[in-house]
């Protein structure tokens, strides 16, 4: 069976499409009803996919579980105190330099696209518009954010996909919906346009 949204092959017991994330029973019409804006992205030729093999070592022996014993002291409850400002996580600043000449400094989370729009239950710090007369960039193409001071991006099931080029590594096509951590100096290609993380 194939996905009715993107045409990818689905295993017999799959509930969702591994390519676009749609449910097995989703149709193009039901997908359009969910998105308040019609999809008018111009699709360009896809890049060839590379196969990535991930190997995880399995320990020879599994340690026996340790039994925890709770110790309760009858001490008076301490008054709540404020967390010192030094203990709060700080946000790093990243500079995104686009192929269009636009330069944006970001500290939190955001969306990138021709006309980025958050879903009703989402909140972002930045909405970055990319000028694209050819409409190769999707309206909401990419999501970005930070985790422990590192910058990450996630493709939002864009029409033409996203490719990252980390310094000294080969190009990698992003799997939609999955977060990829990017070191500074990484080039992110969104259809016919790109930006560099610094």
PDB file of C-alpha atoms in Angstrom:
ATOM      1  CA  UNK A   1       0.000   0.000   0.000  1.00  0.00           C
ATOM      2  CA  UNK A   2       1.190   3.544  -0.662  1.00  0.00           C
ATOM      3  CA  UNK A   3       0.618   6.783   1.245  1.00  0.00           C
ATOM      4  CA  UNK A   4      -2.239   8.797  -0.239  1.00  0.00           C
ATOM      5  CA  UNK A   5      -0.424  12.048   0.606  1.00  0.00           C
ATOM      6  CA  UNK A   6       3.171  11.577  -0.645  1.00  0.00           C
ATOM      7  CA  UNK A   7       2.993   8.209  -2.466  1.00  0.00           C
ATOM      8  CA  UNK A   8       5.631   6.497  -0.283  1.00  0.00           C
ATOM      9  CA  UNK A   9       5.379   2.729   0.262  1.00  0.00           C
ATOM     10  CA  UNK A  10       3.768   1.739   3.611  1.00  0.00           C
ATOM     11  CA  UNK A  11       4.435  -1.544   5.474  1.00  0.00           C
ATOM     12  CA  UNK A  12       1.368  -3.705   6.129  1.00  0.00           C
ATOM     13  CA  UNK A  13       0.908  -2.720   9.819  1.00  0.00           C
ATOM     14  CA  UNK A  14       2.056   0.930   9.563  1.00  0.00           C
ATOM     15  CA  UNK A  15      -0.253   3.493  11.173  1.00  0.00           C
ATOM     16  CA  UNK A  16       1.651   6.515   9.847  1.00  0.00           C
ATOM     17  CA  UNK A  17       3.730   7.284   6.771  1.00  0.00           C
ATOM     18  CA  UNK A  18       7.474   7.304   7.464  1.00  0.00           C
ATOM     19  CA  UNK A  19       8.056   9.969   4.789  1.00  0.00           C
ATOM     20  CA  UNK A  20       5.459  12.656   5.507  1.00  0.00           C
ATOM     21  CA  UNK A  21       4.019  11.586   8.889  1.00  0.00           C
ATOM     22  CA  UNK A  22       0.417  11.402   7.649  1.00  0.00           C
ATOM     23  CA  UNK A  23      -1.902   8.771   9.057  1.00  0.00           C
ATOM     24  CA  UNK A  24      -2.516   5.723   6.893  1.00  0.00           C
ATOM     25  CA  UNK A  25      -6.119   6.809   6.265  1.00  0.00           C
ATOM     26  CA  UNK A  26      -5.299  10.451   5.466  1.00  0.00           C
ATOM     27  CA  UNK A  27      -6.180  11.778   2.039  1.00  0.00           C
ATOM     28  CA  UNK A  28      -5.040  14.907   0.221  1.00  0.00           C
ATOM     29  CA  UNK A  29      -8.458  16.452   0.826  1.00  0.00           C
ATOM     30  CA  UNK A  30      -8.379  15.781   4.599  1.00  0.00           C
ATOM     31  CA  UNK A  31      -4.853  17.219   4.800  1.00  0.00           C
ATOM     32  CA  UNK A  32      -5.977  20.409   3.067  1.00  0.00           C
ATOM     33  CA  UNK A  33      -8.870  20.795   5.506  1.00  0.00           C
ATOM     34  CA  UNK A  34      -6.429  20.634   8.422  1.00  0.00           C
ATOM     35  CA  UNK A  35      -4.101  23.327   6.976  1.00  0.00           C
ATOM     36  CA  UNK A  36      -5.965  26.659   6.683  1.00  0.00           C
ATOM     37  CA  UNK A  37      -3.667  27.714   3.842  1.00  0.00           C
ATOM     38  CA  UNK A  38      -3.476  25.910   0.483  1.00  0.00           C
ATOM     39  CA  UNK A  39      -0.153  24.391  -0.500  1.00  0.00           C
ATOM     40  CA  UNK A  40       1.208  26.454  -3.371  1.00  0.00           C
ATOM     41  CA  UNK A  41       4.869  25.475  -3.140  1.00  0.00           C
ATOM     42  CA  UNK A  42       6.555  24.793  -6.470  1.00  0.00           C
ATOM     43  CA  UNK A  43       8.132  21.349  -6.201  1.00  0.00           C
ATOM     44  CA  UNK A  44      11.677  20.982  -7.538  1.00  0.00           C
ATOM     45  CA  UNK A  45      13.575  17.743  -8.242  1.00  0.00           C
ATOM     46  CA  UNK A  46      14.466  15.812  -5.083  1.00  0.00           C
ATOM     47  CA  UNK A  47      18.064  15.045  -4.107  1.00  0.00           C
ATOM     48  CA  UNK A  48      19.108  11.377  -3.958  1.00  0.00           C
ATOM     49  CA  UNK A  49      18.670   9.857  -0.495  1.00  0.00           C
ATOM     50  CA  UNK A  50      21.637   8.454   1.344  1.00  0.00           C
ATOM     51  CA  UNK A  51      21.372   5.418   3.585  1.00  0.00           C
ATOM     52  CA  UNK A  52      22.624   5.974   7.134  1.00  0.00           C
ATOM     53  CA  UNK A  53      23.449   2.972   9.333  1.00  0.00           C
ATOM     54  CA  UNK A  54      23.533   3.606  13.063  1.00  0.00           C
ATOM     55  CA  UNK A  55      25.271   1.030  15.242  1.00  0.00           C
ATOM     56  CA  UNK A  56      24.600   0.923  18.982  1.00  0.00           C
ATOM     57  CA  UNK A  57      26.814  -1.293  21.176  1.00  0.00           C
ATOM     58  CA  UNK A  58      24.978  -3.660  23.530  1.00  0.00           C
ATOM     59  CA  UNK A  59      26.659  -4.289  26.912  1.00  0.00           C
ATOM     60  CA  UNK A  60      27.743  -7.882  27.575  1.00  0.00           C
ATOM     61  CA  UNK A  61      26.222  -7.889  31.047  1.00  0.00           C
ATOM     62  CA  UNK A  62      23.189  -6.021  32.303  1.00  0.00           C
ATOM     63  CA  UNK A  63      23.713  -4.764  35.876  1.00  0.00           C
ATOM     64  CA  UNK A  64      21.268  -5.992  38.495  1.00  0.00           C
ATOM     65  CA  UNK A  65      18.727  -3.419  39.673  1.00  0.00           C
ATOM     66  CA  UNK A  66      19.583  -1.553  42.867  1.00  0.00           C
ATOM     67  CA  UNK A  67      16.903  -1.414  45.549  1.00  0.00           C
ATOM     68  CA  UNK A  68      16.314   2.134  46.748  1.00  0.00           C
ATOM     69  CA  UNK A  69      15.506   2.883  50.369  1.00  0.00           C
ATOM     70  CA  UNK A  70      13.793   6.153  51.194  1.00  0.00           C
ATOM     71  CA  UNK A  71      14.985   8.024  54.287  1.00  0.00           C
ATOM     72  CA  UNK A  72      12.549  10.524  55.793  1.00  0.00           C
ATOM     73  CA  UNK A  73      13.649  13.030  58.416  1.00  0.00           C
ATOM     74  CA  UNK A  74      11.041  14.809  60.507  1.00  0.00           C
ATOM     75  CA  UNK A  75      12.432  18.285  59.902  1.00  0.00           C
ATOM     76  CA  UNK A  76      10.366  21.438  59.556  1.00  0.00           C
ATOM     77  CA  UNK A  77       9.613  22.364  55.956  1.00  0.00           C
ATOM     78  CA  UNK A  78      11.878  25.083  54.643  1.00  0.00           C
ATOM     79  CA  UNK A  79      10.331  28.199  53.210  1.00  0.00           C
ATOM     80  CA  UNK A  80      10.402  28.288  49.411  1.00  0.00           C
ATOM     81  CA  UNK A  81      13.160  30.429  48.000  1.00  0.00           C
ATOM     82  CA  UNK A  82      13.754  32.029  44.636  1.00  0.00           C
ATOM     83  CA  UNK A  83      16.128  30.412  42.159  1.00  0.00           C
ATOM     84  CA  UNK A  84      19.234  32.577  41.758  1.00  0.00           C
ATOM     85  CA  UNK A  85      19.539  34.206  38.340  1.00  0.00           C
ATOM     86  CA  UNK A  86      22.875  32.426  37.762  1.00  0.00           C
ATOM     87  CA  UNK A  87      21.096  29.023  37.962  1.00  0.00           C
ATOM     88  CA  UNK A  88      18.610  29.875  35.189  1.00  0.00           C
ATOM     89  CA  UNK A  89      19.541  28.602  31.715  1.00  0.00           C
ATOM     90  CA  UNK A  90      20.887  31.273  29.390  1.00  0.00           C
ATOM     91  CA  UNK A  91      20.113  31.420  25.699  1.00  0.00           C
ATOM     92  CA  UNK A  92      22.958  31.603  23.240  1.00  0.00           C
ATOM     93  CA  UNK A  93      22.754  34.024  20.333  1.00  0.00           C
ATOM     94  CA  UNK A  94      22.980  32.596  16.811  1.00  0.00           C
ATOM     95  CA  UNK A  95      23.296  34.659  13.628  1.00  0.00           C
ATOM     96  CA  UNK A  96      21.534  33.325  10.525  1.00  0.00           C
ATOM     97  CA  UNK A  97      22.922  34.756   7.266  1.00  0.00           C
ATOM     98  CA  UNK A  98      20.580  34.048   4.335  1.00  0.00           C
ATOM     99  CA  UNK A  99      21.458  33.783   0.635  1.00  0.00           C
ATOM    100  CA  UNK A 100      18.966  36.627   0.085  1.00  0.00           C
ATOM    101  CA  UNK A 101      21.283  38.966   2.051  1.00  0.00           C
ATOM    102  CA  UNK A 102      19.078  38.974   5.148  1.00  0.00           C
ATOM    103  CA  UNK A 103      20.926  38.607   8.493  1.00  0.00           C
ATOM    104  CA  UNK A 104      18.930  37.696  11.619  1.00  0.00           C
ATOM    105  CA  UNK A 105      20.128  37.223  15.226  1.00  0.00           C
ATOM    106  CA  UNK A 106      18.052  34.672  17.132  1.00  0.00           C
ATOM    107  CA  UNK A 107      18.062  33.495  20.733  1.00  0.00           C
ATOM    108  CA  UNK A 108      14.993  31.306  21.086  1.00  0.00           C
ATOM    109  CA  UNK A 109      12.735  29.266  18.838  1.00  0.00           C
ATOM    110  CA  UNK A 110      11.129  30.143  15.541  1.00  0.00           C
ATOM    111  CA  UNK A 111       9.845  29.296  12.096  1.00  0.00           C
ATOM    112  CA  UNK A 112      11.406  30.018   8.699  1.00  0.00           C
ATOM    113  CA  UNK A 113       9.502  30.173   5.405  1.00  0.00           C
ATOM    114  CA  UNK A 114       7.894  32.405   2.795  1.00  0.00           C
ATOM    115  CA  UNK A 115       4.974  33.205   5.138  1.00  0.00           C
ATOM    116  CA  UNK A 116       5.613  31.250   8.367  1.00  0.00           C
ATOM    117  CA  UNK A 117       2.559  30.595  10.501  1.00  0.00           C
ATOM    118  CA  UNK A 118       2.450  28.813  13.859  1.00  0.00           C
ATOM    119  CA  UNK A 119      -0.337  26.354  14.594  1.00  0.00           C
ATOM    120  CA  UNK A 120      -2.945  27.511  17.176  1.00  0.00           C
ATOM    121  CA  UNK A 121      -1.260  25.543  20.012  1.00  0.00           C
ATOM    122  CA  UNK A 122       2.306  26.718  19.202  1.00  0.00           C
ATOM    123  CA  UNK A 123       4.298  29.704  20.464  1.00  0.00           C
ATOM    124  CA  UNK A 124       7.555  30.870  18.850  1.00  0.00           C
ATOM    125  CA  UNK A 125       9.939  33.757  19.515  1.00  0.00           C
ATOM    126  CA  UNK A 126      10.689  34.489  15.844  1.00  0.00           C
ATOM    127  CA  UNK A 127       8.881  34.186  12.486  1.00  0.00           C
ATOM    128  CA  UNK A 128      11.473  34.709   9.719  1.00  0.00           C
ATOM    129  CA  UNK A 129      10.205  35.402   6.183  1.00  0.00           C
ATOM    130  CA  UNK A 130      12.376  34.433   3.207  1.00  0.00           C
ATOM    131  CA  UNK A 131      11.818  36.400  -0.006  1.00  0.00           C
ATOM    132  CA  UNK A 132      11.276  33.712  -2.683  1.00  0.00           C
ATOM    133  CA  UNK A 133       9.561  34.801  -5.909  1.00  0.00           C
ATOM    134  CA  UNK A 134       9.843  31.255  -7.355  1.00  0.00           C
ATOM    135  CA  UNK A 135       7.979  29.782  -4.352  1.00  0.00           C
ATOM    136  CA  UNK A 136      10.444  26.901  -3.912  1.00  0.00           C
ATOM    137  CA  UNK A 137      10.504  27.576  -0.146  1.00  0.00           C
ATOM    138  CA  UNK A 138       7.350  26.379   1.636  1.00  0.00           C
ATOM    139  CA  UNK A 139       5.218  28.837   3.591  1.00  0.00           C
ATOM    140  CA  UNK A 140       6.356  27.224   6.867  1.00  0.00           C
ATOM    141  CA  UNK A 141       9.472  25.356   5.759  1.00  0.00           C
ATOM    142  CA  UNK A 142      11.618  24.928   8.854  1.00  0.00           C
ATOM    143  CA  UNK A 143      11.463  25.112  12.641  1.00  0.00           C
ATOM    144  CA  UNK A 144      14.469  26.001  14.811  1.00  0.00           C
ATOM    145  CA  UNK A 145      15.300  26.253  18.488  1.00  0.00           C
ATOM    146  CA  UNK A 146      17.919  25.663  21.173  1.00  0.00           C
ATOM    147  CA  UNK A 147      18.689  22.874  23.602  1.00  0.00           C
ATOM    148  CA  UNK A 148      21.510  23.240  26.156  1.00  0.00           C
ATOM    149  CA  UNK A 149      23.027  26.084  24.147  1.00  0.00           C
ATOM    150  CA  UNK A 150      23.049  24.155  20.862  1.00  0.00           C
ATOM    151  CA  UNK A 151      21.114  25.201  17.747  1.00  0.00           C
ATOM    152  CA  UNK A 152      18.751  22.673  16.101  1.00  0.00           C
ATOM    153  CA  UNK A 153      16.483  22.663  13.055  1.00  0.00           C
ATOM    154  CA  UNK A 154      13.540  20.482  12.017  1.00  0.00           C
ATOM    155  CA  UNK A 155      11.914  20.284   8.580  1.00  0.00           C
ATOM    156  CA  UNK A 156       8.138  20.976   8.779  1.00  0.00           C
ATOM    157  CA  UNK A 157       7.197  18.526   5.967  1.00  0.00           C
ATOM    158  CA  UNK A 158       8.243  21.079   3.355  1.00  0.00           C
ATOM    159  CA  UNK A 159       7.555  20.549  -0.325  1.00  0.00           C
ATOM    160  CA  UNK A 160      11.228  20.542  -1.397  1.00  0.00           C
ATOM    161  CA  UNK A 161      12.879  19.342   1.802  1.00  0.00           C
ATOM    162  CA  UNK A 162      15.902  20.639   3.699  1.00  0.00           C
ATOM    163  CA  UNK A 163      19.586  19.738   3.321  1.00  0.00           C
ATOM    164  CA  UNK A 164      22.273  20.484   5.917  1.00  0.00           C
ATOM    165  CA  UNK A 165      26.016  20.695   5.279  1.00  0.00           C
ATOM    166  CA  UNK A 166      27.947  20.575   8.551  1.00  0.00           C
ATOM    167  CA  UNK A 167      31.593  21.776   8.345  1.00  0.00           C
ATOM    168  CA  UNK A 168      33.790  18.949   7.049  1.00  0.00           C
ATOM    169  CA  UNK A 169      30.891  16.508   6.525  1.00  0.00           C
ATOM    170  CA  UNK A 170      28.814  15.336   3.575  1.00  0.00           C
ATOM    171  CA  UNK A 171      25.376  16.771   2.850  1.00  0.00           C
ATOM    172  CA  UNK A 172      22.440  15.264   4.779  1.00  0.00           C
ATOM    173  CA  UNK A 173      18.759  15.410   3.855  1.00  0.00           C
ATOM    174  CA  UNK A 174      16.604  16.132   6.919  1.00  0.00           C
ATOM    175  CA  UNK A 175      13.912  13.689   7.923  1.00  0.00           C
ATOM    176  CA  UNK A 176      10.720  15.762   8.438  1.00  0.00           C
ATOM    177  CA  UNK A 177       9.715  16.258  12.073  1.00  0.00           C
ATOM    178  CA  UNK A 178      13.108  15.202  13.504  1.00  0.00           C
ATOM    179  CA  UNK A 179      15.465  17.669  15.206  1.00  0.00           C
ATOM    180  CA  UNK A 180      19.052  17.930  13.950  1.00  0.00           C
ATOM    181  CA  UNK A 181      21.685  19.735  16.065  1.00  0.00           C
ATOM    182  CA  UNK A 182      23.900  22.048  14.003  1.00  0.00           C
ATOM    183  CA  UNK A 183      27.332  23.381  14.943  1.00  0.00           C
ATOM    184  CA  UNK A 184      28.207  26.943  14.009  1.00  0.00           C
ATOM    185  CA  UNK A 185      29.332  27.193  10.404  1.00  0.00           C
ATOM    186  CA  UNK A 186      26.664  24.783   9.120  1.00  0.00           C
ATOM    187  CA  UNK A 187      24.957  25.662   5.824  1.00  0.00           C
ATOM    188  CA  UNK A 188      21.208  24.904   5.678  1.00  0.00           C
ATOM    189  CA  UNK A 189      19.668  24.625   2.209  1.00  0.00           C
ATOM    190  CA  UNK A 190      15.930  25.250   1.960  1.00  0.00           C
ATOM    191  CA  UNK A 191      14.984  24.565  -1.670  1.00  0.00           C
ATOM    192  CA  UNK A 192      16.601  27.277  -3.868  1.00  0.00           C
ATOM    193  CA  UNK A 193      17.778  29.333  -0.876  1.00  0.00           C
ATOM    194  CA  UNK A 194      20.096  28.758   2.073  1.00  0.00           C
ATOM    195  CA  UNK A 195      21.410  30.242   5.309  1.00  0.00           C
ATOM    196  CA  UNK A 196      24.532  29.790   7.437  1.00  0.00           C
ATOM    197  CA  UNK A 197      24.498  29.398  11.227  1.00  0.00           C
ATOM    198  CA  UNK A 198      27.129  31.486  13.033  1.00  0.00           C
TER     199      UNK A 198
END
